[in-house]
PDB file of C-alpha atoms in Angstrom:
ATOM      1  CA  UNK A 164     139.811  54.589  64.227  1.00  0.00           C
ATOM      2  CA  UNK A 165     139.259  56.564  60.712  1.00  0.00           C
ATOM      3  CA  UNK A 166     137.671  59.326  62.847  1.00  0.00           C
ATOM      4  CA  UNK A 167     140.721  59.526  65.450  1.00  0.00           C
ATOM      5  CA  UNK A 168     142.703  59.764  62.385  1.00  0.00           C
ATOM      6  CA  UNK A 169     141.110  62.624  60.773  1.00  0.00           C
ATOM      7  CA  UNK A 170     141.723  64.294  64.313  1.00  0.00           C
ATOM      8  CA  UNK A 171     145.016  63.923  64.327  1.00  0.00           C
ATOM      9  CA  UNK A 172     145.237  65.329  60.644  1.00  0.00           C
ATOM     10  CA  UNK A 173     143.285  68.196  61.653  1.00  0.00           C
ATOM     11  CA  UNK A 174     145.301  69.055  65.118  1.00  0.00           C
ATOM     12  CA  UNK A 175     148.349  68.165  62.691  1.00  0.00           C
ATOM     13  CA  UNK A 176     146.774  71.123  60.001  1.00  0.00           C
ATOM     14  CA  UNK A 177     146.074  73.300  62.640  1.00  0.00           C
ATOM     15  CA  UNK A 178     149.467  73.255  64.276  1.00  0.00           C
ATOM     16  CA  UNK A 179     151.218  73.802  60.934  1.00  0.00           C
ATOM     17  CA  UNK A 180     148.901  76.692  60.616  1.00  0.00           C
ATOM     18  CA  UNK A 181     149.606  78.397  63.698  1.00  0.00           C
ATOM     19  CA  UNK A 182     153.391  77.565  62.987  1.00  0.00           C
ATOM     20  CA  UNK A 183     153.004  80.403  60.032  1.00  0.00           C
ATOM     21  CA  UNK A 184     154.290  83.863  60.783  1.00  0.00           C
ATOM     22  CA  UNK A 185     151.535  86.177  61.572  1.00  0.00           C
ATOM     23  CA  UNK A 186     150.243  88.552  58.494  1.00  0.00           C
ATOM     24  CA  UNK A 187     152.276  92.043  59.014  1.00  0.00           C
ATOM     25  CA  UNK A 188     149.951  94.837  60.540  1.00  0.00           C
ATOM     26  CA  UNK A 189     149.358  97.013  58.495  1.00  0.00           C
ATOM     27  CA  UNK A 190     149.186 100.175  60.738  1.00  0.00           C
ATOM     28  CA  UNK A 191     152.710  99.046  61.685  1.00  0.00           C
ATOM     29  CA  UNK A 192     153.836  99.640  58.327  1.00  0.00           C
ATOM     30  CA  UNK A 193     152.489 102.717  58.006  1.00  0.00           C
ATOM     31  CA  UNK A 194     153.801 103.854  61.467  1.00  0.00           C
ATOM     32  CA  UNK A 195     157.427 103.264  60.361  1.00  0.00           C
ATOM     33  CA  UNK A 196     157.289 104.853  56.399  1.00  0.00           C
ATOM     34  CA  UNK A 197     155.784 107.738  58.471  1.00  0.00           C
ATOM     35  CA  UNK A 198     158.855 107.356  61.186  1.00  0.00           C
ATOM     36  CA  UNK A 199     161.309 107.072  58.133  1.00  0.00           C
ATOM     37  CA  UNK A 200     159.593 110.050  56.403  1.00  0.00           C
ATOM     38  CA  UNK A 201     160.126 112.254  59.330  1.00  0.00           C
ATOM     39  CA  UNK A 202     163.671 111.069  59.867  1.00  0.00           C
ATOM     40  CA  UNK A 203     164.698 112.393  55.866  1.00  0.00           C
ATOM     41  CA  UNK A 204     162.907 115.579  57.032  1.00  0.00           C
ATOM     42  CA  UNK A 205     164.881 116.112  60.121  1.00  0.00           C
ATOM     43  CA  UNK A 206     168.184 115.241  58.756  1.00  0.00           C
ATOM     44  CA  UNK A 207     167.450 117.356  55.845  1.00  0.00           C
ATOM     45  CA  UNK A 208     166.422 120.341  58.314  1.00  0.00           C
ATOM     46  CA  UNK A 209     169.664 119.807  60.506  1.00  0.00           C
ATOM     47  CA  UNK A 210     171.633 119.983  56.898  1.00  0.00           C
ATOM     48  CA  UNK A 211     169.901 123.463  55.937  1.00  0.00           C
ATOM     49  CA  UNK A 212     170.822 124.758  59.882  1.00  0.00           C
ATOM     50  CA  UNK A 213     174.659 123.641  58.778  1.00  0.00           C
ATOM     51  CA  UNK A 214     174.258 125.481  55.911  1.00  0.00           C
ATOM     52  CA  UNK A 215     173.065 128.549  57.351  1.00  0.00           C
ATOM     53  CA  UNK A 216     175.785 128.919  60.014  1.00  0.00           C
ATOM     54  CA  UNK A 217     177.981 128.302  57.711  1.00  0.00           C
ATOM     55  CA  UNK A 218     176.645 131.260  55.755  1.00  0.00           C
ATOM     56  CA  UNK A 219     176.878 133.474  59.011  1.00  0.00           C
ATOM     57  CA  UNK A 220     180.065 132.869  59.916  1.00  0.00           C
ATOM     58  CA  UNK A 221     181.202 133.626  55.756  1.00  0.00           C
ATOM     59  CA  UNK A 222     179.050 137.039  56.478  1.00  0.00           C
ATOM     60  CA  UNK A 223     181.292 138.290  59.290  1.00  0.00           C
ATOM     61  CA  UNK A 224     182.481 141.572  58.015  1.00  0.00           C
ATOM     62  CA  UNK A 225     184.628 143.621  60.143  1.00  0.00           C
ATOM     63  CA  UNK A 226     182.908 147.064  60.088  1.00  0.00           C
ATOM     64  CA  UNK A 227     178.862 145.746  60.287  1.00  0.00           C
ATOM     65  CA  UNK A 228     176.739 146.145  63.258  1.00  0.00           C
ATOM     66  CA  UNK A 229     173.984 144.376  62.936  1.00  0.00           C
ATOM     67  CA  UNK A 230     171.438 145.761  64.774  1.00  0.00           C
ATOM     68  CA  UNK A 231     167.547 146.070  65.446  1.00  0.00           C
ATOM     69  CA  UNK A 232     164.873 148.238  64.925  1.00  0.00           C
ATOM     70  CA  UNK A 233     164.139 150.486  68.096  1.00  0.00           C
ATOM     71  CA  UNK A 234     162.168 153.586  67.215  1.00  0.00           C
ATOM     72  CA  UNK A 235     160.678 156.214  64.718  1.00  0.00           C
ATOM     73  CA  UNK A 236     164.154 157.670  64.388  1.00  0.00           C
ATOM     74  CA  UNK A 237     165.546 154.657  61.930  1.00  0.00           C
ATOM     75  CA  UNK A 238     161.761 154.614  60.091  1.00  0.00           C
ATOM     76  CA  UNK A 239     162.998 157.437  57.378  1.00  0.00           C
ATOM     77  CA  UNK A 240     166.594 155.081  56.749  1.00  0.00           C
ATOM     78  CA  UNK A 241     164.459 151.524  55.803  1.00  0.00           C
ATOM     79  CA  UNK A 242     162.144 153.827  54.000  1.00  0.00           C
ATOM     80  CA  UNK A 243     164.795 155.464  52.233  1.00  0.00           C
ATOM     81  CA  UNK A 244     166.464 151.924  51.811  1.00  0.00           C
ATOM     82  CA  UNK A 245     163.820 150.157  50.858  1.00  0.00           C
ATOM     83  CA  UNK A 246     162.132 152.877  47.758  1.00  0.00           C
ATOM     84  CA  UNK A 247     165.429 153.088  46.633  1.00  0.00           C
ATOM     85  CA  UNK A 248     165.869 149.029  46.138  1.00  0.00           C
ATOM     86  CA  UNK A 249     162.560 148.059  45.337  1.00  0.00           C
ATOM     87  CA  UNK A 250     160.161 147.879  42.613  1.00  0.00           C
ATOM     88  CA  UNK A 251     156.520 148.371  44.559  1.00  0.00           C
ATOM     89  CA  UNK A 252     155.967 151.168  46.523  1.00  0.00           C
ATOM     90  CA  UNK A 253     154.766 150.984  50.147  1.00  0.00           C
ATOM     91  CA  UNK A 254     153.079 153.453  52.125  1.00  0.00           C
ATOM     92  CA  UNK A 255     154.244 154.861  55.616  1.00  0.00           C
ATOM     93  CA  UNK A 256     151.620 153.093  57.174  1.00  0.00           C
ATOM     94  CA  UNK A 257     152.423 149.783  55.701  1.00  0.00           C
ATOM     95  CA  UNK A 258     156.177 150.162  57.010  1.00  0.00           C
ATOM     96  CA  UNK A 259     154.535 151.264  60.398  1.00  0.00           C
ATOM     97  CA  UNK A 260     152.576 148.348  60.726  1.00  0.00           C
ATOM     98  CA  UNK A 261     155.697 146.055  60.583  1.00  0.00           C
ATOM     99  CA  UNK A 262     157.815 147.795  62.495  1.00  0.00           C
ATOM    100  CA  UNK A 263     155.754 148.746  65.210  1.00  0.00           C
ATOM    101  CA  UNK A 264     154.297 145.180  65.755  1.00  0.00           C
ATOM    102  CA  UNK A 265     157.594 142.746  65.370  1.00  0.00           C
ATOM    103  CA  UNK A 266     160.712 145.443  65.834  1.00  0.00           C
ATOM    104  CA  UNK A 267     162.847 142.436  66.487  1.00  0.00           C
ATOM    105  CA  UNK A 268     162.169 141.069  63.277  1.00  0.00           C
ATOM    106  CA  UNK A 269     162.788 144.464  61.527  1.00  0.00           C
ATOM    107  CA  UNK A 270     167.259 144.363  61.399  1.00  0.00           C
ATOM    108  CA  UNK A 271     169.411 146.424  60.068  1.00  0.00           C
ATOM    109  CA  UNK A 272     173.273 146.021  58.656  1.00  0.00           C
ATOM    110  CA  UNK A 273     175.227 149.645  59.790  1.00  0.00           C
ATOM    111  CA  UNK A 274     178.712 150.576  58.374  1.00  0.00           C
ATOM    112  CA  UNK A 275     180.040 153.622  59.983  1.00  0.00           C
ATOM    113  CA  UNK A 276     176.836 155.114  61.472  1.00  0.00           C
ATOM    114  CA  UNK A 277     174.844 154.621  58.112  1.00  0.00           C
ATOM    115  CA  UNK A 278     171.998 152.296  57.455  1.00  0.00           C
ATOM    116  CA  UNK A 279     173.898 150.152  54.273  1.00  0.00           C
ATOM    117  CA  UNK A 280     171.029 146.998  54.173  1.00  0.00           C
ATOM    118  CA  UNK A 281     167.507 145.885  56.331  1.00  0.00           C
ATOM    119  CA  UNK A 282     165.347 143.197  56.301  1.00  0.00           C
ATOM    120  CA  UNK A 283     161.559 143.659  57.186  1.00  0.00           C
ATOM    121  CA  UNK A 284     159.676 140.496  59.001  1.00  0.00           C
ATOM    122  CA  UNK A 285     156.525 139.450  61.006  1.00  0.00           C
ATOM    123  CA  UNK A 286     155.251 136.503  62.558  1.00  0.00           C
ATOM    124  CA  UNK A 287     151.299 135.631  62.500  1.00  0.00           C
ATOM    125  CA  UNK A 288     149.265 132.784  62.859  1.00  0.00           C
ATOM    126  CA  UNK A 289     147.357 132.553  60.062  1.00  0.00           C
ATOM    127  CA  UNK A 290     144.866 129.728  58.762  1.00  0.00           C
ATOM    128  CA  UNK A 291     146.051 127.457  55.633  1.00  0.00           C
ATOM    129  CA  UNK A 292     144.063 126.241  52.260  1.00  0.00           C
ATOM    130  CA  UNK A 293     142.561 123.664  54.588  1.00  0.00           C
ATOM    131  CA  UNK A 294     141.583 125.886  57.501  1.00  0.00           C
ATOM    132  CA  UNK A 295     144.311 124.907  60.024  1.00  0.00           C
ATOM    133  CA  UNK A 296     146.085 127.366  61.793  1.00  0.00           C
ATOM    134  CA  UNK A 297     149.656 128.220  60.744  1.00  0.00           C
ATOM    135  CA  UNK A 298     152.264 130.191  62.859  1.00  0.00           C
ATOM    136  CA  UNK A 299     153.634 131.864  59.660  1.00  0.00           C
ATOM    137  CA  UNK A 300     156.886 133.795  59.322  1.00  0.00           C
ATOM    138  CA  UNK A 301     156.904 136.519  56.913  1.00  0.00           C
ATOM    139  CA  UNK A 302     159.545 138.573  54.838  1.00  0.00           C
ATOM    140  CA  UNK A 303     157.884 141.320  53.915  1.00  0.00           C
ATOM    141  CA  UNK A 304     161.312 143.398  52.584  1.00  0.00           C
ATOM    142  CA  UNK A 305     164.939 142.924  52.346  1.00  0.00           C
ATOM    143  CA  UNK A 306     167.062 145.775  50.799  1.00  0.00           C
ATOM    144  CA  UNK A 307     170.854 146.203  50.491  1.00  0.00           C
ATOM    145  CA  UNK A 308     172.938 149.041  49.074  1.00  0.00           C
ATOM    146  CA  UNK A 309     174.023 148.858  45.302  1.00  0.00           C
ATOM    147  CA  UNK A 310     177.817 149.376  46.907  1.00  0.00           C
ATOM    148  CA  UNK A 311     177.207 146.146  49.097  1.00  0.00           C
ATOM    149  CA  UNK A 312     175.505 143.951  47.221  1.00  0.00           C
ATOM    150  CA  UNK A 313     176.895 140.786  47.124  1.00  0.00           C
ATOM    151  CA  UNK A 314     178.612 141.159  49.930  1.00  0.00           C
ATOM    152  CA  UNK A 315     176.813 138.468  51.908  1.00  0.00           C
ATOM    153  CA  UNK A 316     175.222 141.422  54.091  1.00  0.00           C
ATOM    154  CA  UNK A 317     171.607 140.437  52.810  1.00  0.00           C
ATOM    155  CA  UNK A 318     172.074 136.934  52.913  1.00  0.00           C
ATOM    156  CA  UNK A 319     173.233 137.583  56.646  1.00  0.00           C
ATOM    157  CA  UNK A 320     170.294 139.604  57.727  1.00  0.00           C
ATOM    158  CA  UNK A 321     167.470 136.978  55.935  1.00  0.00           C
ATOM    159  CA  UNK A 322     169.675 134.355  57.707  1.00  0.00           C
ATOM    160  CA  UNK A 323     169.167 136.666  61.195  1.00  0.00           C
ATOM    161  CA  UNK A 324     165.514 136.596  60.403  1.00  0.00           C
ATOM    162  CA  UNK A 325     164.822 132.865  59.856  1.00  0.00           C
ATOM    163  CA  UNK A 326     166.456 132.121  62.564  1.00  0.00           C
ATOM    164  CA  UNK A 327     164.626 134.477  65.092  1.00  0.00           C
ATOM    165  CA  UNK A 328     160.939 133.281  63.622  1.00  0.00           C
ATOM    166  CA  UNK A 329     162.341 129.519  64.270  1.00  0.00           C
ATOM    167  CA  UNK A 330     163.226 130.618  67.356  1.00  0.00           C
ATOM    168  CA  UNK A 331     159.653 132.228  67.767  1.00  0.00           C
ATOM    169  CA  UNK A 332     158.177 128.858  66.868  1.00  0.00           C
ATOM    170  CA  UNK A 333     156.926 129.518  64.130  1.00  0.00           C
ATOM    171  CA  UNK A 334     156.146 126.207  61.554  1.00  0.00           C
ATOM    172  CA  UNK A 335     157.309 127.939  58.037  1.00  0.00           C
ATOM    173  CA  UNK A 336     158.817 131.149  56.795  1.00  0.00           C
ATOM    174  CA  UNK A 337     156.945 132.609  53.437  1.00  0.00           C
ATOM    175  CA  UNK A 338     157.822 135.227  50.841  1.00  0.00           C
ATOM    176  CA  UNK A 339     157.088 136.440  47.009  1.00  0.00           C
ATOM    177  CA  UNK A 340     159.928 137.827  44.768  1.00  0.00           C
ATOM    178  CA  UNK A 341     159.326 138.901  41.145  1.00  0.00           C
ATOM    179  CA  UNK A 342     160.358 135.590  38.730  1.00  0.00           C
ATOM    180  CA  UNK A 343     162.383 137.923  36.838  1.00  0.00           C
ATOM    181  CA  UNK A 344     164.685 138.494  40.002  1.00  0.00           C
ATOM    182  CA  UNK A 345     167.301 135.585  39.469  1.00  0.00           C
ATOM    183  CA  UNK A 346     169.363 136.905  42.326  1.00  0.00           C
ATOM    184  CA  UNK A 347     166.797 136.752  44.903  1.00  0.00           C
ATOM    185  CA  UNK A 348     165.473 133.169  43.707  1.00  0.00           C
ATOM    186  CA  UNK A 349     168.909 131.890  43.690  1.00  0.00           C
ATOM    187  CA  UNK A 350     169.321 133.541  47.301  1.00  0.00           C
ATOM    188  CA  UNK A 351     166.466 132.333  48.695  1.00  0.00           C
ATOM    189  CA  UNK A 352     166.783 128.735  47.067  1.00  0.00           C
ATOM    190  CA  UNK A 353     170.215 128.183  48.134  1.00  0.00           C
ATOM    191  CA  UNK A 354     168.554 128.605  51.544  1.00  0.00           C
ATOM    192  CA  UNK A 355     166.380 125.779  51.275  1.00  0.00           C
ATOM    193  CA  UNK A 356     162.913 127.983  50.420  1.00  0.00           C
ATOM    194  CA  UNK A 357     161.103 125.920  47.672  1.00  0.00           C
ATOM    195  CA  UNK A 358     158.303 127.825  44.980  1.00  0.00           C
ATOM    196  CA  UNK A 359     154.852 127.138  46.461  1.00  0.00           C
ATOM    197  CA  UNK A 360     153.090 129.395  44.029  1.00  0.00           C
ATOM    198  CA  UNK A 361     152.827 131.702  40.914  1.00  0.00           C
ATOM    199  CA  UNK A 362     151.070 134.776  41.322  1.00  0.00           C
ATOM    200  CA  UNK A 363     150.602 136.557  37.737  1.00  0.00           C
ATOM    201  CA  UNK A 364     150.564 140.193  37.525  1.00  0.00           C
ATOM    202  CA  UNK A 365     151.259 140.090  40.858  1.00  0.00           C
ATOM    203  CA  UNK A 366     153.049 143.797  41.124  1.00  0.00           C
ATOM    204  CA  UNK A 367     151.920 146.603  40.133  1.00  0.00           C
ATOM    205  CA  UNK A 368     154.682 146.958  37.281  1.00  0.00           C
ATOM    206  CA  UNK A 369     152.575 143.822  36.221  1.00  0.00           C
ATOM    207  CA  UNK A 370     155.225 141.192  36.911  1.00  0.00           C
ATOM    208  CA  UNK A 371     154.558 137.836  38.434  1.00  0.00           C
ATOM    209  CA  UNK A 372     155.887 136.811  41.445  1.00  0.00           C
ATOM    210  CA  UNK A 373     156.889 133.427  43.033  1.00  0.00           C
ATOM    211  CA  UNK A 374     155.469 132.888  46.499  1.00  0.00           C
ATOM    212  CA  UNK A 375     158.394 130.725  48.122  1.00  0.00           C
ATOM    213  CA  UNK A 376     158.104 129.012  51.691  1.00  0.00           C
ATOM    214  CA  UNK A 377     160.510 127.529  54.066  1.00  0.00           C
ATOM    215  CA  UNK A 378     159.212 124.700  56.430  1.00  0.00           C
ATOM    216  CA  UNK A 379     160.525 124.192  59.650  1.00  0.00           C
ATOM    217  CA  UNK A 380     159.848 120.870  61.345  1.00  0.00           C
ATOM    218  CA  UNK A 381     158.618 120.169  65.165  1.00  0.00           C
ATOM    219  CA  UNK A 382     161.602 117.584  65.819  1.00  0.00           C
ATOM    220  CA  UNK A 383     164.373 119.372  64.057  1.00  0.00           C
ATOM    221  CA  UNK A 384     167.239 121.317  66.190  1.00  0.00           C
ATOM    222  CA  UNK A 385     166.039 125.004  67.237  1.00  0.00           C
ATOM    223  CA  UNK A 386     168.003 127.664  68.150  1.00  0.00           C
ATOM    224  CA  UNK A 387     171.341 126.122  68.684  1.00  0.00           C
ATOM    225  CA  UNK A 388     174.727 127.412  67.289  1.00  0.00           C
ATOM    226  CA  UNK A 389     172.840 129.431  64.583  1.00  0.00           C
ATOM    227  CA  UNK A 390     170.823 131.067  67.114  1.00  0.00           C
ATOM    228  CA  UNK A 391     174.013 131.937  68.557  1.00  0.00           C
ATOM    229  CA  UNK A 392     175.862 133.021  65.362  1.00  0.00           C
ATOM    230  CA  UNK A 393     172.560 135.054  64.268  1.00  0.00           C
ATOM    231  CA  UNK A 394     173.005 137.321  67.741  1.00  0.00           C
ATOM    232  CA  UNK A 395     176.649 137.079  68.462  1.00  0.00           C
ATOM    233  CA  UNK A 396     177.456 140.359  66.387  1.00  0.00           C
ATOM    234  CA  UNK A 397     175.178 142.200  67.979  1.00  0.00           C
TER     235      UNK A 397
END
């Protein structure tokens, strides 16, 4: 008898024990942060889209035609454009080899015939810090007019450009400004571009310069009504 009672406490012990919930997995629980991490990211992606088609549609001005780069012809007008607006000098060649290689990512703001604002872009795949590869957008230049600055003409053009290298694919957009440039950082920040990096002395006027990027996420909406709005001036 004791020994069929000690049975019966143990099957008792051992069905309160398999009564308990089971532990929670742990790769579970790191399956839905990551799930809930990516969901912030996308709705925070969507929000920046908003914002930029919202910008697009404020930058519709009546006499702009927006426009893209199609030959040697408009080379001496972004040239022009650009020396004029910019601290660091570029060669011909260096102008050449955007141009040449990603003309649809070199566009250009006309009012009445005359080249008033551009923006300069590429699209690479380059490797990152770790050694991964990157499909990289690239602003190389953006220029606008003293008479048309703050117009929204600029922001209109980077806007074109973003939207072309999401459209490309490409996984994040990168650029350096000088620090001391508050209107470009504020530009460029309102867009959602966040500083990645200092680079000191970075010009050759011996300013630093804030390397900014824009990431674009896998699962976030592409192309869309911004696509739309980007192109449907031209």
């Amino acid at each position: 008898m004791p020994k069929n009672k000690k049975k019966d406490r143990g099957k008792r012990a051992g069905a309160k024990k398999d009564a308990s919930p089971p532990p929670p997995d742990a790769d579970e629980a790191v399956e839905a942060a990551s799930r809930e991490v990516r969901r912030i990211a996308i709705a925070e992606e969507a929000a920046r889209s908003e914002t930029l088609a919202a910008t697009l549609r404020a930058s519709r001005h009546a006499g702009v035609d927006w426009v893209e780069y199609e030959d040697e012809l408009q080379l001496p007008e972004v040239m022009k454009l650009v020396d004029n607006d910019l601290s660091e000098p570029y060669s011909i060649f260096t102008y050449r080899y955007f141009v040449r290689n990603w003309p649809k990512l070199c566009l250009l703001a006309k009012i009445d015939g005359e080249t008033v604002a551009c923006v300069v872009s590429k699209a690479e795949v380059e490797a990152t810090p770790l050694g991964e590869p990157c499909y990289r957008g690239y602003i190389g230049m953006l220029a606008v007019q003293n008479a048309y600055r703050r117009s929204g003409i600029g922001t209109a053009l980077v806007c074109r450009s973003i939207e072309r290298m999401r459209a490309m694919g490409c996984d994040e957009v990168m650029l350096e400004t000088e620090v001391t440039n508050a209107t470009a950082l504020g530009l460029y920040e309102k867009l959602g571009f966040a500083r990645d990096e200092r680079l000191f002395k970075y010009y050759l006027n011996g300013v630093d310069a804030f390397r900014l990027k824009l990431w674009f996420h896998d699962d976030a909406p592409r192309g869309g009504d911004l696509a739309a709005a980007a192109t449907e001036d031209q």
